[in-house]
PDB file of C-alpha atoms (C1' of nucleotides) in Angstrom:
ATOM      1  CA  MET W  11       0.000   0.000   0.000  1.00  0.00           C
ATOM      2  CA  ALA W  12       1.654   3.188   0.930  1.00  0.00           C
ATOM      3  CA  TYR W  13      -1.166   5.428   0.018  1.00  0.00           C
ATOM      4  CA  ASP W  14      -0.465   9.093  -0.576  1.00  0.00           C
ATOM      5  CA  ALA W  15      -0.507  10.952   2.697  1.00  0.00           C
ATOM      6  CA  LEU W  16      -0.981  14.221   0.830  1.00  0.00           C
ATOM      7  CA  PRO W  17      -4.586  15.239   0.193  1.00  0.00           C
ATOM      8  CA  THR W  18      -5.487  16.400  -3.275  1.00  0.00           C
ATOM      9  CA  PRO W  19      -6.529  20.021  -3.910  1.00  0.00           C
ATOM     10  CA  PHE W  20     -10.121  18.860  -3.934  1.00  0.00           C
ATOM     11  CA  ALA W  21      -9.693  17.118  -0.596  1.00  0.00           C
ATOM     12  CA  GLU W  22      -7.991  20.177   0.879  1.00  0.00           C
ATOM     13  CA  GLU W  23     -11.028  22.292   0.101  1.00  0.00           C
ATOM     14  CA  VAL W  24     -13.337  19.718   1.583  1.00  0.00           C
ATOM     15  CA  LEU W  25     -11.250  19.458   4.743  1.00  0.00           C
ATOM     16  CA  ASP W  26     -11.178  23.234   5.045  1.00  0.00           C
ATOM     17  CA  ILE W  27     -14.948  23.523   4.836  1.00  0.00           C
ATOM     18  CA  VAL W  28     -15.601  20.695   7.256  1.00  0.00           C
ATOM     19  CA  SER W  29     -13.213  22.215   9.772  1.00  0.00           C
ATOM     20  CA  GLU W  30     -15.301  25.383   9.586  1.00  0.00           C
ATOM     21  CA  ILE W  31     -18.449  23.672  10.781  1.00  0.00           C
ATOM     22  CA  PRO W  32     -19.212  24.793  14.353  1.00  0.00           C
ATOM     23  CA  ALA W  33     -20.281  22.375  17.039  1.00  0.00           C
ATOM     24  CA  GLY W  34     -24.000  21.728  17.191  1.00  0.00           C
ATOM     25  CA  ARG W  35     -24.344  22.220  13.429  1.00  0.00           C
ATOM     26  CA  VAL W  36     -24.029  19.789  10.531  1.00  0.00           C
ATOM     27  CA  MET W  37     -23.656  19.818   6.762  1.00  0.00           C
ATOM     28  CA  SER W  38     -24.653  17.312   4.130  1.00  0.00           C
ATOM     29  CA  TYR W  39     -22.111  15.907   1.689  1.00  0.00           C
ATOM     30  CA  SER W  40     -23.931  17.635  -1.150  1.00  0.00           C
ATOM     31  CA  ASP W  41     -23.798  20.933   0.750  1.00  0.00           C
ATOM     32  CA  VAL W  42     -20.031  20.693   1.095  1.00  0.00           C
ATOM     33  CA  ALA W  43     -19.737  19.694  -2.550  1.00  0.00           C
ATOM     34  CA  SER W  44     -21.821  22.740  -3.410  1.00  0.00           C
ATOM     35  CA  VAL W  45     -19.333  25.041  -1.671  1.00  0.00           C
ATOM     36  CA  VAL W  46     -16.463  23.375  -3.466  1.00  0.00           C
ATOM     37  CA  SER W  47     -18.469  23.674  -6.644  1.00  0.00           C
ATOM     38  CA  ARG W  48     -16.683  20.678  -7.989  1.00  0.00           C
ATOM     39  CA  GLY W  49     -17.188  16.974  -8.152  1.00  0.00           C
ATOM     40  CA  GLY W  50     -20.089  15.567  -6.186  1.00  0.00           C
ATOM     41  CA  PRO W  51     -21.208  14.479  -2.736  1.00  0.00           C
ATOM     42  CA  ARG W  52     -19.490  11.143  -3.244  1.00  0.00           C
ATOM     43  CA  GLN W  53     -16.117  12.753  -3.692  1.00  0.00           C
ATOM     44  CA  VAL W  54     -16.606  14.686  -0.450  1.00  0.00           C
ATOM     45  CA  GLY W  55     -17.224  11.442   1.388  1.00  0.00           C
ATOM     46  CA  GLN W  56     -14.198   9.822  -0.163  1.00  0.00           C
ATOM     47  CA  SER W  57     -11.974  12.769   0.652  1.00  0.00           C
ATOM     48  CA  LEU W  58     -13.077  12.542   4.280  1.00  0.00           C
ATOM     49  CA  ALA W  59     -12.603   8.787   4.250  1.00  0.00           C
ATOM     50  CA  ARG W  60      -8.985   9.248   3.203  1.00  0.00           C
ATOM     51  CA  PHE W  61      -8.013  12.499   4.908  1.00  0.00           C
ATOM     52  CA  GLY W  62     -10.921  13.105   7.275  1.00  0.00           C
ATOM     53  CA  SER W  63      -8.632  12.588  10.215  1.00  0.00           C
ATOM     54  CA  GLY W  64      -7.996  16.083  11.553  1.00  0.00           C
ATOM     55  CA  VAL W  65     -11.429  17.547  10.893  1.00  0.00           C
ATOM     56  CA  PRO W  66     -14.857  17.109  12.562  1.00  0.00           C
ATOM     57  CA  TRP W  67     -15.985  14.594   9.953  1.00  0.00           C
ATOM     58  CA  TRP W  68     -18.888  13.561  12.193  1.00  0.00           C
ATOM     59  CA  ARG W  69     -20.515  16.950  11.483  1.00  0.00           C
ATOM     60  CA  VAL W  70     -20.973  15.835   7.884  1.00  0.00           C
ATOM     61  CA  LEU W  71     -23.803  13.447   7.102  1.00  0.00           C
ATOM     62  CA  ARG W  72     -26.241  12.397   4.427  1.00  0.00           C
ATOM     63  CA  ALA W  73     -28.791  14.750   2.908  1.00  0.00           C
ATOM     64  CA  ASP W  74     -31.656  12.827   4.507  1.00  0.00           C
ATOM     65  CA  GLY W  75     -30.197  13.272   7.987  1.00  0.00           C
ATOM     66  CA  SER W  76     -28.872   9.740   8.299  1.00  0.00           C
ATOM     67  CA  CYS W  77     -25.210   9.059   9.008  1.00  0.00           C
ATOM     68  CA  ALA W  78     -22.728   7.066   7.000  1.00  0.00           C
ATOM     69  CA  ASP W  79     -23.465   3.345   7.165  1.00  0.00           C
ATOM     70  CA  ILE W  80     -19.959   2.618   8.359  1.00  0.00           C
ATOM     71  CA  HIS W  81     -20.231   4.843  11.420  1.00  0.00           C
ATOM     72  CA  ARG W  82     -23.918   5.387  11.976  1.00  0.00           C
ATOM     73  CA  ASP W  83     -24.226   4.977  15.742  1.00  0.00           C
ATOM     74  CA  ARG W  84     -20.762   6.367  16.454  1.00  0.00           C
ATOM     75  CA  GLN W  85     -21.499   9.563  14.568  1.00  0.00           C
ATOM     76  CA  VAL W  86     -24.945   9.887  16.103  1.00  0.00           C
ATOM     77  CA  GLU W  87     -23.444   9.722  19.572  1.00  0.00           C
ATOM     78  CA  LEU W  88     -20.926  12.466  18.817  1.00  0.00           C
ATOM     79  CA  LEU W  89     -23.576  14.727  17.307  1.00  0.00           C
ATOM     80  CA  ARG W  90     -25.917  14.245  20.236  1.00  0.00           C
ATOM     81  CA  ALA W  91     -23.102  15.180  22.583  1.00  0.00           C
ATOM     82  CA  GLU W  92     -22.758  18.486  20.717  1.00  0.00           C
ATOM     83  CA  GLY W  93     -26.439  19.263  21.034  1.00  0.00           C
ATOM     84  CA  VAL W  94     -27.461  18.542  17.469  1.00  0.00           C
ATOM     85  CA  PRO W  95     -31.270  18.339  17.157  1.00  0.00           C
ATOM     86  CA  PHE W  96     -32.299  14.778  16.465  1.00  0.00           C
ATOM     87  CA  ARG W  97     -35.505  13.327  15.198  1.00  0.00           C
ATOM     88  CA  GLY W  98     -35.487   9.694  16.169  1.00  0.00           C
ATOM     89  CA  GLU W  99     -32.312   8.082  14.829  1.00  0.00           C
ATOM     90  CA  ARG W 100     -31.865  10.781  12.203  1.00  0.00           C
ATOM     91  CA  VAL W 101     -30.606  14.343  12.495  1.00  0.00           C
ATOM     92  CA  ASP W 102     -33.157  17.104  12.062  1.00  0.00           C
ATOM     93  CA  MET W 103     -31.480  18.710   9.046  1.00  0.00           C
ATOM     94  CA  VAL W 104     -34.030  21.514   9.011  1.00  0.00           C
ATOM     95  CA  HIS W 105     -32.712  22.740  12.368  1.00  0.00           C
ATOM     96  CA  ALA W 106     -29.158  21.392  12.352  1.00  0.00           C
ATOM     97  CA  ARG W 107     -28.101  22.287   8.807  1.00  0.00           C
ATOM     98  CA  TRP W 108     -25.466  25.000   8.839  1.00  0.00           C
ATOM     99  CA  HIS W 109     -24.727  27.601   6.186  1.00  0.00           C
ATOM    100  CA  ARG W 110     -21.449  29.464   5.808  1.00  0.00           C
ATOM    101  CA  ALA W 111     -21.021  33.204   6.298  1.00  0.00           C
ATOM    102  CA  GLY W 112     -23.927  33.617   8.648  1.00  0.00           C
ATOM    103  CA  SER W 113     -26.444  33.498   5.885  1.00  0.00           C
ATOM    104  CA  VAL W 114     -29.972  33.871   6.976  1.00  0.00           C
ATOM    105  CA  SER W 115     -30.882  33.642  10.321  1.00  0.00           C
ATOM    106  CA  ALA W 116     -31.580  31.308  12.384  1.00  0.00           C
TER     107      ALA W 116
ATOM    108  C1'  DA Y  14      -5.012   4.307 -20.932  1.00  0.00           C
ATOM    109  C1'  DA Y  15      -9.021   1.674 -19.047  1.00  0.00           C
ATOM    110  C1'  DG Y  16     -11.688  -0.109 -15.337  1.00  0.00           C
ATOM    111  C1'  DC Y  17     -13.324  -0.474 -10.552  1.00  0.00           C
ATOM    112  C1'  DT Y  18     -14.449   1.424  -6.206  1.00  0.00           C
ATOM    113  C1'  DG Y  19     -16.781   4.417  -2.932  1.00  0.00           C
ATOM    114  C1'  DA Y  20     -18.234   8.063   4.407  1.00  0.00           C
ATOM    115  C1'  DC Y  21     -23.716  10.001  -1.883  1.00  0.00           C
ATOM    116  C1'  DT Y  22     -28.275  11.698  -4.081  1.00  0.00           C
ATOM    117  C1'  DC Y  23     -32.532  11.475  -6.499  1.00  0.00           C
ATOM    118  C1'  DG Y  24     -36.686   9.489  -8.609  1.00  0.00           C
ATOM    119  C1'  DC Y  25     -39.770   5.709  -8.841  1.00  0.00           C
ATOM    120  C1'  DT Y  26     -42.354   1.734  -6.849  1.00  0.00           C
TER     121       DT Y  26
ATOM    122  C1'  DG N  28     -42.317   5.527   5.202  1.00  0.00           C
ATOM    123  C1'  DA N  29     -39.117   2.082   3.275  1.00  0.00           C
ATOM    124  C1'  DG N  30     -36.683  -0.326  -0.579  1.00  0.00           C
ATOM    125  C1'  DC N  31     -34.415  -0.530  -5.394  1.00  0.00           C
ATOM    126  C1'  DG N  32     -31.845   1.079  -9.320  1.00  0.00           C
ATOM    127  C1'  DA N  33     -29.373   4.406 -12.087  1.00  0.00           C
ATOM    128  C1'  DG N  34     -26.340   8.478 -12.229  1.00  0.00           C
ATOM    129  C1'  DC N  35     -22.423  10.980 -10.692  1.00  0.00           C
ATOM    130  C1'  DC N  36     -17.103  12.253 -10.219  1.00  0.00           C
ATOM    131  C1'  DA N  37     -12.431  12.013  -8.400  1.00  0.00           C
ATOM    132  C1'  DG N  38      -8.877   8.825  -7.019  1.00  0.00           C
ATOM    133  C1'  DC N  39      -6.387   4.416  -7.121  1.00  0.00           C
ATOM    134  C1'  DT N  40      -4.661  -0.096  -9.376  1.00  0.00           C
TER     135       DT N  40
END
DNA sequence: AAGCTGACTCGCT
DNA sequence: GAGCGAGCCAGCT
């Protein structure tokens, strides 16, 4: 193996955005991809899977409010600890979704 | 260069 | 509300 330890430019952007997410708030993979304006939600997930270590990856979840299948419960626990609004086993995206640059209110 | 994989999303049933 | 299939794009072998 010896995989590259250096994240690609795309991954760097993703990591930067994720690290900007404040506690108690979350972002969907598609939302992050939208900020990067490049690739798709899948690439965001892959970038985090490879270089996610170092950023609050648990604050990034699926568009429907469910967490990644590989972490699911682990991520849910972390989010709950930060005060993220939950609706059953899924995150209440309507209340937890975070937008950059203090857009709109809240 | 070509093909396969993957921390996803959307539309339809 | 839950399940299934097709589409999508960057990275790795």
